[in-house]
Amino acid sequence: MITAPQIEAYIASLIPARSPLLTRMEEEAHAEHIPIIQLPSAQLMRFLVMQHQPKSILEIGTAIGYSTIWLAEAAPAARIVTMEIDQERISRARQNFAEAGVTERIELLDQDATTGLPESYRFDCLFIDAAKGQYRTFLDLYVPHLNPGGLVISDNVLFRGQVADPESATPRQRPMVEKIDGFNRYLAAHPQLDTTFIPIGDGLAVSVLRT
């Protein structure tokens, strides 16, 4: 938590009820410790995507498809490419996409996101929410696939607030904290991107590719 628990709970209480499918997925993720985007961050992502209305979206990290469905609902004209390597989660994501009625708009790639995509893939929006130690690799690989004015949303960039207070991290956590801090500084200074950092959920970075 990077905000006071009562603030987080208050914000969550103002978010409209989700579909039964998304609500069930939230419960499953909580019970099974599956990492999904936090609810306040999902709502902000939805708002940003609704305003931007991308026609093509790349998501790095599908898990069970929770954020994919948020993206699909926010941009009903968009085609979404999403990447995942966990076979059990891929299977569950496909089932959830079918239940949400968005299967035809989603291309779920069973591949390591660090391997890149053919040059022919172009996107208006990039959502990064996978292995945090690889965020810079993902950014370098996929910004070249963004169309001018493209939107980049990176989740978990404040990592429980520990990027601002590394001494609060355990020795085991410290290398990850350093990697995320390095990514944030790289992103903030990126010559092609204008970026803002938002202390909501576990921290969101929102960037726009300069035209």
Coordinates of C-alpha atoms in Angstrom, one line a residue:
M1 CA 0.0 0.0 0.0
I2 CA 1.4 3.4 -1.0
T3 CA -1.5 5.4 0.3
A4 CA -3.2 5.3 3.7
P5 CA -5.5 2.2 3.9
Q6 CA -8.5 4.4 4.6
I7 CA -7.9 6.5 1.5
E8 CA -7.5 3.3 -0.6
A9 CA -10.7 1.9 0.8
Y10 CA -12.5 5.2 0.2
I11 CA -11.4 5.4 -3.4
A12 CA -12.4 1.8 -4.0
S13 CA -15.8 2.5 -2.5
L14 CA -16.5 5.1 -5.1
I15 CA -15.7 2.9 -8.1
P16 CA -18.8 1.5 -9.7
A17 CA -19.6 -2.2 -9.4
R18 CA -17.9 -4.4 -11.9
S19 CA -19.4 -7.2 -13.9
P20 CA -19.9 -10.5 -12.1
L21 CA -17.0 -11.9 -14.1
L22 CA -14.6 -9.2 -13.1
T23 CA -15.8 -9.4 -9.5
R24 CA -15.2 -13.2 -9.5
M25 CA -11.8 -12.7 -11.0
E26 CA -10.9 -10.2 -8.2
E27 CA -11.9 -12.8 -5.6
E28 CA -10.0 -15.6 -7.3
A29 CA -6.8 -13.5 -7.6
H30 CA -7.0 -12.5 -3.9
A31 CA -7.6 -16.1 -2.8
E32 CA -4.9 -17.6 -5.0
H33 CA -2.3 -14.7 -4.7
I34 CA -2.4 -14.0 -8.5
P35 CA -1.0 -10.6 -9.2
I36 CA -3.5 -8.4 -10.9
I37 CA -3.7 -4.6 -11.3
Q38 CA -5.2 -3.0 -8.2
L39 CA -8.7 -1.7 -8.5
P40 CA -8.0 2.1 -8.3
S41 CA -5.2 1.7 -10.9
A42 CA -7.6 -0.3 -13.1
Q43 CA -10.2 2.4 -12.9
L44 CA -7.6 5.1 -13.8
M45 CA -6.3 2.9 -16.7
R46 CA -9.9 2.6 -17.9
F47 CA -10.4 6.3 -17.9
L48 CA -7.1 7.0 -19.8
V49 CA -7.9 4.4 -22.4
M50 CA -11.5 5.6 -22.8
Q51 CA -10.1 9.1 -23.5
H52 CA -7.4 7.9 -25.9
Q53 CA -9.6 5.3 -27.7
P54 CA -6.7 3.2 -29.1
K55 CA -7.4 0.9 -32.0
S56 CA -4.6 -1.5 -31.1
I57 CA -3.2 -2.3 -27.6
L58 CA -0.3 -4.4 -26.5
E59 CA -0.4 -5.9 -23.0
I60 CA 2.7 -7.4 -21.4
G61 CA 1.5 -9.9 -18.8
T62 CA -1.9 -11.5 -19.2
A63 CA -2.2 -13.5 -16.0
I64 CA -5.9 -14.6 -15.9
G65 CA -7.0 -11.8 -18.3
Y66 CA -8.3 -9.4 -15.7
S67 CA -6.7 -6.2 -17.0
T68 CA -7.2 -7.4 -20.6
I69 CA -10.9 -7.4 -20.1
W70 CA -10.7 -3.9 -18.5
L71 CA -8.8 -2.7 -21.6
A72 CA -11.3 -4.4 -24.0
E73 CA -14.3 -2.8 -22.2
A74 CA -12.7 0.7 -22.2
A75 CA -11.8 0.5 -25.9
P76 CA -14.5 -1.5 -27.6
A77 CA -13.0 -0.9 -31.1
A78 CA -9.5 -2.0 -30.2
R79 CA -7.7 -5.2 -31.0
I80 CA -5.5 -6.4 -28.2
V81 CA -2.3 -8.5 -28.3
T82 CA -1.4 -9.9 -24.9
M83 CA 1.6 -12.0 -23.8
E84 CA 1.8 -14.7 -21.2
I85 CA 4.1 -17.7 -20.5
D86 CA 2.2 -19.5 -17.7
Q87 CA 0.2 -22.3 -19.3
E88 CA -2.4 -22.6 -16.6
R89 CA -3.1 -18.9 -16.6
I90 CA -3.3 -18.8 -20.4
S91 CA -6.0 -21.5 -20.2
R92 CA -7.9 -19.5 -17.6
A93 CA -7.5 -16.3 -19.5
R94 CA -9.0 -17.8 -22.6
Q95 CA -12.0 -19.0 -20.6
N96 CA -12.5 -15.6 -19.1
F97 CA -12.2 -13.9 -22.5
A98 CA -14.9 -16.2 -23.9
E99 CA -17.2 -15.4 -20.9
A100 CA -16.6 -11.7 -21.4
G101 CA -17.4 -12.0 -25.1
V102 CA -14.1 -10.5 -26.3
T103 CA -12.3 -13.5 -27.7
E104 CA -12.5 -12.3 -31.3
R105 CA -10.6 -9.1 -30.4
I106 CA -7.8 -10.6 -28.5
E107 CA -4.6 -12.3 -29.7
L108 CA -3.1 -14.1 -26.8
L109 CA 0.5 -15.0 -27.5
D110 CA 2.2 -17.9 -25.6
Q111 CA 5.7 -16.4 -25.5
D112 CA 8.3 -14.7 -23.4
A113 CA 7.7 -10.9 -23.8
T114 CA 11.5 -10.4 -23.9
T115 CA 11.7 -12.0 -27.3
G116 CA 10.0 -9.1 -29.1
L117 CA 7.5 -9.0 -32.0
P118 CA 7.8 -8.7 -35.8
E119 CA 8.1 -5.1 -37.1
S120 CA 4.6 -5.4 -38.6
Y121 CA 3.0 -5.2 -35.2
R122 CA 1.9 -1.6 -34.5
F123 CA 0.1 -0.3 -31.5
D124 CA -1.6 2.9 -30.1
C125 CA -1.3 1.8 -26.5
L126 CA 1.2 -0.3 -24.5
F127 CA 0.4 -1.7 -21.0
I128 CA 3.3 -3.1 -19.0
D129 CA 2.5 -5.3 -16.1
A130 CA 4.7 -8.4 -16.1
A131 CA 8.2 -9.2 -14.6
K132 CA 9.2 -6.0 -13.0
G133 CA 12.9 -6.6 -13.3
Q134 CA 12.4 -6.6 -17.1
Y135 CA 10.4 -3.3 -17.4
R136 CA 13.3 -1.5 -19.2
T137 CA 13.7 -4.4 -21.6
F138 CA 9.9 -4.3 -22.4
L139 CA 10.0 -0.5 -22.9
D140 CA 13.0 -0.7 -25.3
L141 CA 11.5 -3.5 -27.2
Y142 CA 8.0 -2.1 -27.7
V143 CA 8.2 1.7 -27.8
P144 CA 9.4 1.2 -31.5
H145 CA 6.1 -0.5 -32.2
L146 CA 4.1 2.5 -30.9
N147 CA 2.4 4.9 -33.3
P148 CA 3.0 8.6 -32.8
G149 CA 1.0 9.9 -29.8
G150 CA 0.8 6.4 -28.4
L151 CA 0.1 5.8 -24.7
V152 CA 2.3 3.8 -22.4
I153 CA 0.9 2.7 -19.0
S154 CA 3.4 1.0 -16.5
D155 CA 2.0 -0.6 -13.4
N156 CA 3.7 -1.2 -10.0
V157 CA 6.3 1.5 -10.5
L158 CA 6.3 2.6 -6.8
F159 CA 6.6 -1.0 -5.5
R160 CA 4.9 -0.7 -2.1
G161 CA 6.5 2.7 -1.7
Q162 CA 9.9 1.1 -1.3
V163 CA 11.4 3.0 -4.3
A164 CA 11.1 6.1 -2.2
D165 CA 12.4 4.4 0.9
P166 CA 14.8 1.6 0.0
E167 CA 15.8 1.1 3.6
S168 CA 12.3 -0.3 4.2
A169 CA 13.0 -3.1 1.8
T170 CA 14.3 -6.5 2.9
P171 CA 17.7 -7.6 1.6
R172 CA 15.8 -10.0 -0.8
Q173 CA 13.7 -7.1 -2.1
R174 CA 16.5 -4.6 -2.5
P175 CA 17.6 -5.7 -6.0
M176 CA 14.1 -5.4 -7.3
V177 CA 13.6 -2.0 -5.7
E178 CA 16.8 -0.9 -7.4
K179 CA 15.7 -2.2 -10.8
I180 CA 12.3 -0.4 -10.5
D181 CA 13.9 2.8 -9.4
G182 CA 16.3 2.5 -12.4
F183 CA 13.4 2.0 -14.7
N184 CA 11.6 5.0 -13.4
R185 CA 14.6 7.3 -13.8
Y186 CA 15.1 5.9 -17.3
L187 CA 11.5 6.4 -18.2
A188 CA 11.5 10.0 -16.8
A189 CA 14.5 10.9 -18.9
H190 CA 13.4 9.0 -22.0
P191 CA 13.9 11.4 -25.0
Q192 CA 10.8 10.1 -26.9
L193 CA 8.3 10.0 -24.0
D194 CA 6.5 12.5 -21.8
T195 CA 5.8 10.8 -18.5
T196 CA 4.0 11.4 -15.2
F197 CA 4.0 9.2 -12.1
I198 CA 0.8 8.7 -10.2
P199 CA 0.7 7.4 -6.6
I200 CA -2.3 5.2 -6.9
G201 CA -2.6 1.5 -6.4
D202 CA 1.0 0.3 -6.5
G203 CA 2.0 3.3 -8.6
L204 CA 1.3 4.0 -12.3
A205 CA 3.5 5.7 -14.8
V206 CA 1.7 7.2 -17.7
S207 CA 3.7 8.2 -20.8
V208 CA 2.9 9.6 -24.3
L209 CA 5.1 9.1 -27.3
R210 CA 6.0 12.4 -28.7
T211 CA 4.9 13.1 -32.2

